[in-house]
mmCIF file of C-alpha atoms in Angstrom:
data_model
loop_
_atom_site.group_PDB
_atom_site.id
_atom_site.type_symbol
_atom_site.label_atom_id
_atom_site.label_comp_id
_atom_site.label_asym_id
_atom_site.label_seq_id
_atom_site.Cartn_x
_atom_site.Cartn_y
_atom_site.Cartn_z
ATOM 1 C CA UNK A 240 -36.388 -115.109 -92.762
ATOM 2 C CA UNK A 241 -37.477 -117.892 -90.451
ATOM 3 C CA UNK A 242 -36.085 -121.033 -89.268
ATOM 4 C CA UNK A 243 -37.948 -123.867 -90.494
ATOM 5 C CA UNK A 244 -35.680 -126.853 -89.463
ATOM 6 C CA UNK A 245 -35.654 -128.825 -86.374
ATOM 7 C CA UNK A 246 -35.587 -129.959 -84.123
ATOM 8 C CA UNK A 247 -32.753 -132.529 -83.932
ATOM 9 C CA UNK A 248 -30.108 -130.578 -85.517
ATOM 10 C CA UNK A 249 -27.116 -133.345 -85.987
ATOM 11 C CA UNK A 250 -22.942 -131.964 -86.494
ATOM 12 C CA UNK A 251 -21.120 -133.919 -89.262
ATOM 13 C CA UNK A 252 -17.673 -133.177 -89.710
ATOM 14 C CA UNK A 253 -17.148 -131.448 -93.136
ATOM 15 C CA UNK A 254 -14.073 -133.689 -93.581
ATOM 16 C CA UNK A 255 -15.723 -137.012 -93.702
ATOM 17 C CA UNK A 256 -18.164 -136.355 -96.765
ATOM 18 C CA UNK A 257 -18.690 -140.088 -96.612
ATOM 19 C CA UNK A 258 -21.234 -139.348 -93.044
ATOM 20 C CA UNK A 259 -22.828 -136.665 -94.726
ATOM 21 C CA UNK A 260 -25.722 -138.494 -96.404
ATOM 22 C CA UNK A 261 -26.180 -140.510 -93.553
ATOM 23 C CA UNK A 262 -26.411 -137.582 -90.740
ATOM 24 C CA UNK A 263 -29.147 -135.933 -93.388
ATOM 25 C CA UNK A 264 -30.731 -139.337 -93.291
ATOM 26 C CA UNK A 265 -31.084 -139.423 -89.592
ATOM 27 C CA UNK A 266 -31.743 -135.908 -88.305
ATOM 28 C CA UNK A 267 -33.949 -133.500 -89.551
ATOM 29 C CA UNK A 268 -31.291 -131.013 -90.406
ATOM 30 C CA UNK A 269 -27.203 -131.324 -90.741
ATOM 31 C CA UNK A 270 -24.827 -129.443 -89.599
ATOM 32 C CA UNK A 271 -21.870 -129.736 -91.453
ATOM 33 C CA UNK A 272 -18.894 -128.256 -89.725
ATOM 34 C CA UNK A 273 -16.029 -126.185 -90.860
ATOM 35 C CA UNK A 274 -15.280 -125.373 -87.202
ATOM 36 C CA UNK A 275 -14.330 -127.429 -84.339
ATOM 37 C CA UNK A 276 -14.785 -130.962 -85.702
ATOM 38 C CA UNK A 277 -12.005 -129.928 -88.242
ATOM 39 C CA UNK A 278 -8.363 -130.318 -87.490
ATOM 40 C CA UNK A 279 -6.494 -126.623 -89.056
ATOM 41 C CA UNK A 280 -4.576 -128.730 -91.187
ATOM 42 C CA UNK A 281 -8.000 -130.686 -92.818
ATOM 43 C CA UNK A 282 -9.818 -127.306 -93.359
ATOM 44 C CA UNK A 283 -9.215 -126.796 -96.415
ATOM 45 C CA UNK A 284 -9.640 -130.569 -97.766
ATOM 46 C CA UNK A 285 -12.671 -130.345 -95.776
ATOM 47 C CA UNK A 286 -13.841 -127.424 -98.012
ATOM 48 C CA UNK A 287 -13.013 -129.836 -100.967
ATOM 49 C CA UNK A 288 -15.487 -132.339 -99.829
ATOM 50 C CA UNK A 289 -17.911 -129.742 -99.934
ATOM 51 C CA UNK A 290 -17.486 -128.620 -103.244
ATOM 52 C CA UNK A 291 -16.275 -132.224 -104.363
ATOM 53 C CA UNK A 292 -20.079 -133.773 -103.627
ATOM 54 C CA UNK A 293 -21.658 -130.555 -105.917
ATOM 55 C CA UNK A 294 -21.266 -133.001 -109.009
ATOM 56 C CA UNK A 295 -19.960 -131.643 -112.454
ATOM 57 C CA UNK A 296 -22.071 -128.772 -112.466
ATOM 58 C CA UNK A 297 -22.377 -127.840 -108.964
ATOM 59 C CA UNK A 298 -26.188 -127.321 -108.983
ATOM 60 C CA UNK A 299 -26.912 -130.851 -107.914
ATOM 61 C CA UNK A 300 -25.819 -131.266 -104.515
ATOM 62 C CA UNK A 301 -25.911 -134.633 -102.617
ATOM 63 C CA UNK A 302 -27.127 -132.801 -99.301
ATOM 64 C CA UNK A 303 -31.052 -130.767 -99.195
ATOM 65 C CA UNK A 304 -29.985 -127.358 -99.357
ATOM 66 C CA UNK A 305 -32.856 -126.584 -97.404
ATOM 67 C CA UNK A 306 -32.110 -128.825 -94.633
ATOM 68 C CA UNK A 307 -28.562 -128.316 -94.256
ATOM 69 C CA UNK A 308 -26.429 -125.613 -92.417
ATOM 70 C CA UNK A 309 -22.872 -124.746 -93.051
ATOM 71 C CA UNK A 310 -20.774 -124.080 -89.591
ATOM 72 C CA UNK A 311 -18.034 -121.594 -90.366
ATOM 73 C CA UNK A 312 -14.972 -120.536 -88.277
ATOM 74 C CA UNK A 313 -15.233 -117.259 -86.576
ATOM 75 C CA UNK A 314 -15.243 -113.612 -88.135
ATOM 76 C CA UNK A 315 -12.053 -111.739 -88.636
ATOM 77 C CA UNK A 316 -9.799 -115.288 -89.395
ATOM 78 C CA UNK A 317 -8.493 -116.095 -92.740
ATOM 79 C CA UNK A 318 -10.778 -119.240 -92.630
ATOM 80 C CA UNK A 319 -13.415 -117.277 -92.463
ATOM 81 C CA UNK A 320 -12.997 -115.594 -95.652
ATOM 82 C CA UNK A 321 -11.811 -118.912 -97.321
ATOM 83 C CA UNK A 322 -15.149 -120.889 -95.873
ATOM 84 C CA UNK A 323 -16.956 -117.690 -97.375
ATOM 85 C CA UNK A 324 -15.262 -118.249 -100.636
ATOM 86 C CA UNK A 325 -16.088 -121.785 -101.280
ATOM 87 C CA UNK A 326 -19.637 -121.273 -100.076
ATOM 88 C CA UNK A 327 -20.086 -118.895 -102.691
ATOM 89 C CA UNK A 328 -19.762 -122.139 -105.460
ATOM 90 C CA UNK A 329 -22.046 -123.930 -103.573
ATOM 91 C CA UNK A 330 -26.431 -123.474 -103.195
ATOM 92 C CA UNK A 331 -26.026 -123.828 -99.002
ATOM 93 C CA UNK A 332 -27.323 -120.380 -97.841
ATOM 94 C CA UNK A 333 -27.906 -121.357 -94.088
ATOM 95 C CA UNK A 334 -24.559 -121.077 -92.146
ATOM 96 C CA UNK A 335 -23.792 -121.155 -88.241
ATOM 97 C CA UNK A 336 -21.514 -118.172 -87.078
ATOM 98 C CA UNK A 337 -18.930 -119.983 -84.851
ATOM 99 C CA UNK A 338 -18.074 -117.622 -81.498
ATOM 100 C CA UNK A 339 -20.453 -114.980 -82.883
ATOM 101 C CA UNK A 340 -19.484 -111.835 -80.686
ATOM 102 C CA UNK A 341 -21.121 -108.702 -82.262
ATOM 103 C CA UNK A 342 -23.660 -107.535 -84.642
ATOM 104 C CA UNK A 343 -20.716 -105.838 -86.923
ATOM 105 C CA UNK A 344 -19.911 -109.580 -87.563
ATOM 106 C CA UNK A 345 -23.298 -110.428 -89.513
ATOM 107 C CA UNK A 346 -22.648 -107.779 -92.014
ATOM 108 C CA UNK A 347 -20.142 -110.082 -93.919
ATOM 109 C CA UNK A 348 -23.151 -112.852 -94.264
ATOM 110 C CA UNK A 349 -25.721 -110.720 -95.831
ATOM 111 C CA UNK A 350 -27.384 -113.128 -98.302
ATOM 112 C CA UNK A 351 -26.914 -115.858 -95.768
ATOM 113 C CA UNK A 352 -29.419 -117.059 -93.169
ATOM 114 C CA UNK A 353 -27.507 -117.000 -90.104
ATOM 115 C CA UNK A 354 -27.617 -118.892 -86.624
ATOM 116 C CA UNK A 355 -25.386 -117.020 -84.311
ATOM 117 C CA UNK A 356 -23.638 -119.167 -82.628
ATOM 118 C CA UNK A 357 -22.500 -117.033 -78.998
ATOM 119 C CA UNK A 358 -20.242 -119.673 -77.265
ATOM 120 C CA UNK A 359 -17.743 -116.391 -75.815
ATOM 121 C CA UNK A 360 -18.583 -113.974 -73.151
ATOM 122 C CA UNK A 361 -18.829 -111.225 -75.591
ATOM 123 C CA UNK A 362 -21.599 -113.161 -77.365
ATOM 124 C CA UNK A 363 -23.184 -114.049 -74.630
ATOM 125 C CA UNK A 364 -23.481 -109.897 -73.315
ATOM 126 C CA UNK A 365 -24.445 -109.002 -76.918
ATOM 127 C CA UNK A 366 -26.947 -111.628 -77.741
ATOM 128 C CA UNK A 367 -29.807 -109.315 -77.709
ATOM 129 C CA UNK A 368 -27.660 -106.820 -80.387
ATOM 130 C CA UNK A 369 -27.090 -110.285 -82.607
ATOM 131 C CA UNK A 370 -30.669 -111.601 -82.275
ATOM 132 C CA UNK A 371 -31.718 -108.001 -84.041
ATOM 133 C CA UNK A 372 -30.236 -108.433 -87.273
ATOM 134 C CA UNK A 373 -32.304 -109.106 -89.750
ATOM 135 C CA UNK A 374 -29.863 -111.876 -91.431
ATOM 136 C CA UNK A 375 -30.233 -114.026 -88.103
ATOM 137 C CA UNK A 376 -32.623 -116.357 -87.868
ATOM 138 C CA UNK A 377 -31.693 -118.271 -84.650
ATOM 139 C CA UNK A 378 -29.434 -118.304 -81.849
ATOM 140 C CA UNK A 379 -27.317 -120.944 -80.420
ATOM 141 C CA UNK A 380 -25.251 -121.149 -77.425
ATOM 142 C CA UNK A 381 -21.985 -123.229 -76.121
ATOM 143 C CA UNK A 382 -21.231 -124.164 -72.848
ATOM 144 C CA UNK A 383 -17.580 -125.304 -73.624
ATOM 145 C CA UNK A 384 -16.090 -122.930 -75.068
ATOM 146 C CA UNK A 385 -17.919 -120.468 -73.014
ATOM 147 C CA UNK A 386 -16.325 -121.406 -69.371
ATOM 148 C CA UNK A 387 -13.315 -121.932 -72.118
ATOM 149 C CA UNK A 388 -13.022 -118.334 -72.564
ATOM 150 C CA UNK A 389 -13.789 -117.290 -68.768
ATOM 151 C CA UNK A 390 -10.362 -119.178 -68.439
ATOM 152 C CA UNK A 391 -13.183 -122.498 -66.614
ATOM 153 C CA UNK A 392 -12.782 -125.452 -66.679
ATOM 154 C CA UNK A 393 -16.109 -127.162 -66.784
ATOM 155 C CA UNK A 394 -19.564 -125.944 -67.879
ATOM 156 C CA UNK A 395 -21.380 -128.989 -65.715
ATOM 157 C CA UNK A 396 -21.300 -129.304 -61.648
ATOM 158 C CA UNK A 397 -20.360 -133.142 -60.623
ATOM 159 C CA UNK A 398 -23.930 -133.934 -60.610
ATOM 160 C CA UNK A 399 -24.011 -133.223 -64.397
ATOM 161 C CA UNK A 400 -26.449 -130.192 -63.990
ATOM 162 C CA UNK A 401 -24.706 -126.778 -65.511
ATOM 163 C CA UNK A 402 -22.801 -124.162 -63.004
ATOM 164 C CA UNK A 403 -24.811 -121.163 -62.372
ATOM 165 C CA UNK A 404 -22.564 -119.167 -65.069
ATOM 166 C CA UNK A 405 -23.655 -121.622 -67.961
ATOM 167 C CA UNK A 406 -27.709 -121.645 -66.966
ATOM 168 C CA UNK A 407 -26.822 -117.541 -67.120
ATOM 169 C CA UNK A 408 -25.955 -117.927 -70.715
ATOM 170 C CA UNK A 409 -28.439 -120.328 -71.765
ATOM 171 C CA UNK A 410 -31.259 -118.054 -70.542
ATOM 172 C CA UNK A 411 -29.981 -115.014 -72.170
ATOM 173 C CA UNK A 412 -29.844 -116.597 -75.087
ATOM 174 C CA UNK A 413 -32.790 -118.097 -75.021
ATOM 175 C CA UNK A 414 -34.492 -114.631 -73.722
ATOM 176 C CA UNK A 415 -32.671 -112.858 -76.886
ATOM 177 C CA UNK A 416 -33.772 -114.968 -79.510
ATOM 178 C CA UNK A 417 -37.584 -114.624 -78.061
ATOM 179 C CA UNK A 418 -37.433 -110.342 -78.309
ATOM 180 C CA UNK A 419 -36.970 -110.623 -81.458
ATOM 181 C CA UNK A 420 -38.687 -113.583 -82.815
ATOM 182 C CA UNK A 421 -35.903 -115.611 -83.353
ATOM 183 C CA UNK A 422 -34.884 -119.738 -83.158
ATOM 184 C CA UNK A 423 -33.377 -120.953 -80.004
ATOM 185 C CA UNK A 424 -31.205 -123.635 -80.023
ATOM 186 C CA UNK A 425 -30.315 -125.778 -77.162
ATOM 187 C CA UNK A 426 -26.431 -126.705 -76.727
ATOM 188 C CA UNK A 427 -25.150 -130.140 -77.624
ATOM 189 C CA UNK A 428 -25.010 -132.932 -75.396
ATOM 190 C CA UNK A 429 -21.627 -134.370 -74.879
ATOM 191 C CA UNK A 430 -21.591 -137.106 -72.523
ATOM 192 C CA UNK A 431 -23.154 -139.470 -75.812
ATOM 193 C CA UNK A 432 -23.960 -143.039 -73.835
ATOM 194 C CA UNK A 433 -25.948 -141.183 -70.890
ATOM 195 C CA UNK A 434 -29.563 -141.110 -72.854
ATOM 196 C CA UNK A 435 -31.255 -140.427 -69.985
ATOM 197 C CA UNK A 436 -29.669 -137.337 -69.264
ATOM 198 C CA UNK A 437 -29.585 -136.123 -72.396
ATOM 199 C CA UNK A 438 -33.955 -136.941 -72.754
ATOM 200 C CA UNK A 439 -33.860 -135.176 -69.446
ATOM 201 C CA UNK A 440 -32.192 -131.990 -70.725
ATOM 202 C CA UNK A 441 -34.588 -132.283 -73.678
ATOM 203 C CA UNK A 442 -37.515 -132.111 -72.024
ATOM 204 C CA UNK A 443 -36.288 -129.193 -70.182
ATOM 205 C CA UNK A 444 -35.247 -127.218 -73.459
ATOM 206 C CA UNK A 445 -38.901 -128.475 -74.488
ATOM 207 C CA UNK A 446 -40.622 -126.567 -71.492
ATOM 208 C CA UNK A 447 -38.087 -123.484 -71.398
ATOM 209 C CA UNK A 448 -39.058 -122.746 -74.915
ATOM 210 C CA UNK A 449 -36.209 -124.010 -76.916
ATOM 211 C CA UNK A 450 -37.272 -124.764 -80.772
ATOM 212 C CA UNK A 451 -34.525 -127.243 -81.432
ATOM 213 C CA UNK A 452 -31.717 -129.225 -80.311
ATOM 214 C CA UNK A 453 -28.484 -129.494 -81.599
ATOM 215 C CA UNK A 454 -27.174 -133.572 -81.554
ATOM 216 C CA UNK A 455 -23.236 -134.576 -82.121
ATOM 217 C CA UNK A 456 -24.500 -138.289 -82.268
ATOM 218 C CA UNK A 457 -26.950 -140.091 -83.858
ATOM 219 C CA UNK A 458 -28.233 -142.265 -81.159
ATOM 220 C CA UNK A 459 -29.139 -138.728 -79.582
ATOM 221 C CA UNK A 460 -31.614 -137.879 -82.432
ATOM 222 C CA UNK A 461 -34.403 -139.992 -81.863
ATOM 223 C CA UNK A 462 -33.919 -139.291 -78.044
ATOM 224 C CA UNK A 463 -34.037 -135.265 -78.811
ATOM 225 C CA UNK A 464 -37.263 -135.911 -81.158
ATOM 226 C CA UNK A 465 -39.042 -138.042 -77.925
ATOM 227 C CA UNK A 466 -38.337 -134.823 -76.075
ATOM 228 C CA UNK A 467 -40.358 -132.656 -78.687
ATOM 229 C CA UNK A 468 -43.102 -135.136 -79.592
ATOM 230 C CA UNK A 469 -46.287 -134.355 -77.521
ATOM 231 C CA UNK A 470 -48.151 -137.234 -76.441
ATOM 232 C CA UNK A 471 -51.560 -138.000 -78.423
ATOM 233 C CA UNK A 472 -53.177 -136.898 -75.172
ATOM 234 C CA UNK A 473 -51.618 -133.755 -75.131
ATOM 235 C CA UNK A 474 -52.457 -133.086 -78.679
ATOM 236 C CA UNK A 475 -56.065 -133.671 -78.132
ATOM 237 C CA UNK A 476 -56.111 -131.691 -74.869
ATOM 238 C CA UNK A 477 -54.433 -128.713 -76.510
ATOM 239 C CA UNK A 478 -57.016 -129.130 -79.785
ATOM 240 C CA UNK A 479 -59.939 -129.155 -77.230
ATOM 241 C CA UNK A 480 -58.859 -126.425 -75.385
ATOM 242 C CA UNK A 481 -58.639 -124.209 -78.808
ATOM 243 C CA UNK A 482 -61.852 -125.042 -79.695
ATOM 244 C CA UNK A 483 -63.809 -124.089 -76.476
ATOM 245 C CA UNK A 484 -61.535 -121.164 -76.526
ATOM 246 C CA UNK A 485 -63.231 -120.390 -80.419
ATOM 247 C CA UNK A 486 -66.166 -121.159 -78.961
ATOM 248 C CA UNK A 487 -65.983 -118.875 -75.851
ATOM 249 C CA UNK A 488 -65.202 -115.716 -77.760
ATOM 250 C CA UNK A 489 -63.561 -114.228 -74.939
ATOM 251 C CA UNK A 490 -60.499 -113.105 -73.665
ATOM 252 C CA UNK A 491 -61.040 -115.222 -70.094
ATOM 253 C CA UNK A 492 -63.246 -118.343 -69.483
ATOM 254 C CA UNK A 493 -63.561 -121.500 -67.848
ATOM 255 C CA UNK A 494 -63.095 -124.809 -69.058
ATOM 256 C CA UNK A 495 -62.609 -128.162 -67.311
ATOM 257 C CA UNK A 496 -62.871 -126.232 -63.755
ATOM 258 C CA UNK A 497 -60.202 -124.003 -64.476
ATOM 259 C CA UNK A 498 -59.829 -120.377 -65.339
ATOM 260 C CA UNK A 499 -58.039 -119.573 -68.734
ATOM 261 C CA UNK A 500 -55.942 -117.094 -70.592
ATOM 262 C CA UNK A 501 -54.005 -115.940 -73.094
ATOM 263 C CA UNK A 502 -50.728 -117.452 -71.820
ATOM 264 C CA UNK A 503 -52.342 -121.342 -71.294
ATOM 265 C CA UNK A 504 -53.391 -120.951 -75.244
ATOM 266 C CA UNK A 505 -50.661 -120.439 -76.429
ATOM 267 C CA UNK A 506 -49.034 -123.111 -74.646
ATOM 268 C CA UNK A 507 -51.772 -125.213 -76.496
ATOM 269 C CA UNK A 508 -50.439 -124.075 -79.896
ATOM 270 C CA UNK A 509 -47.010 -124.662 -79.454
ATOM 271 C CA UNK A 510 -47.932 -128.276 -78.374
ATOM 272 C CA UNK A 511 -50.280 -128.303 -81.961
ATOM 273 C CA UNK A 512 -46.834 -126.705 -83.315
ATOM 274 C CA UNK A 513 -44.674 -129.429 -82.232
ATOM 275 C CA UNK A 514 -46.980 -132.405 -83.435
ATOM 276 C CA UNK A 515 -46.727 -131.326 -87.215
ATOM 277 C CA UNK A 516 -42.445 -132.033 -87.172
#
């Protein structure tokens, strides 16, 4: 299975069915969450709205089932099983794994394509083990509820960069999902006004190798799609490059004064990669 969505992945709380048309308008895939955004006592109406915008026979749904992902509570919790219920009624086979800890957990989701979500310390040691299973097709990580469940306080130093623990986390995730030819997916965002930072961040999930970003506001959609766009100059550079590289033949050469290889290519094809969304 592969990812195919991206990459301005936007949350919509699965109790206010009246956004959910209007984050699938605006991103290029919605997230519509069972999790977090969902007070315990709403769960289960939020559930309703799920099934409730099927139509009469439930094959119809009001949401792209092919651009929309389900995020479910955590493994081994009775909402679990009851957001596993009601998703069996429903034609949504991509789900997010809330606080995804261990492989054991993506047995329960076999039929589903899976983003493990590894917001815990647990997670975050067994990402590799996660990112193996065949079911998964990307990982996430969470900053929050990571230094959450060290018993932190913050994920970001005053200067709004991440503490040293959180940059640990993102890179392992980010390393686990590449060994095994998984999605990466960059943490949200959550001081909304402060575009510029978020662009910033973007650009760096860009360059670290991060296929999409995950958005809990709509303004930050366009601003994580600026981030992924390559500029027409870098389009054309990276299409020139591939051609004297065709042309060359070889494994080495030199083009524009400069020596190239098989890393600097492939940089050039995931700019070509990232023009097509």
């Amino acid at each position: 299975m592969t990812f195919l969505m991206g990459p301005a992945l936007l949350f919509c709380p699965a109790d206010r069915p009246e956004r959910y048309q209007k984050a699938a308008e605006r991103s290029d895939a919605v997230i519509v969450d069972l999790e977090d955004a969902v007070a315990p006592a709403d769960k289960q109406r939020a559930r309703g709205a799920i099934l409730a915008q099927l139509g009469a026979t439930g094959d119809v749904p009001e949401l792209d089932p092919s651009r929309t992902i389900i995020r479910i509570n955590p493994a081994g919790t009775d909402e679990f099983e009851k957001d596993l219920h009601c998703l069996k009624h429903t034609p949504y086979r991509h789900v997010m794994l809330a606080k995804a800890e261990n492989p054991g957990q993506l047995k329960a989701l076999e039929g589903y394509s899976v983003i493990a979500l590894c917001e815990t310390a647990a997670g975050i040691l067994n990402a590799a083990a996660i990112a193996a299973e065949p079911n998964v097709v990307g990982l996430m990580w969470g900053a929050e509820d990571l230094l959450a469940s060290l018993g932190g306080t913050s994920s970001r130093n005053d200067d709004g960069g991440y503490r040293a623990v959180a940059l640990h986390a993102r890179s392992t995730v980010l390393l686990a999902a590449g060994a095994f030819g998984k999605e990466a997916i960059d943490s949200v965002y959550v001081n909304i006004p402060d575009l510029e930072g978020l662009a910033a961040e973007s650009r760096d999930a860009v360059a670290s190798g991060f296929g999409s970003k995950a958005c809990i506001h709509p303004n930050q959609v366009a601003v994580v799609r600026g981030a992924y766009a390559p500029a027409e100059s870098d389009v054309a550079a990276a299409k020139e490059l591939l051609e004297a590289a065709a042309a060359a033949g070889s494994g080495v050469f030199q083009f524009n004064g400069k020596m190239i290889d098989g890393p600097i290519l492939k940089h050039a094809e995931s700019t070509l990669r990232r023009a097509v969304h």
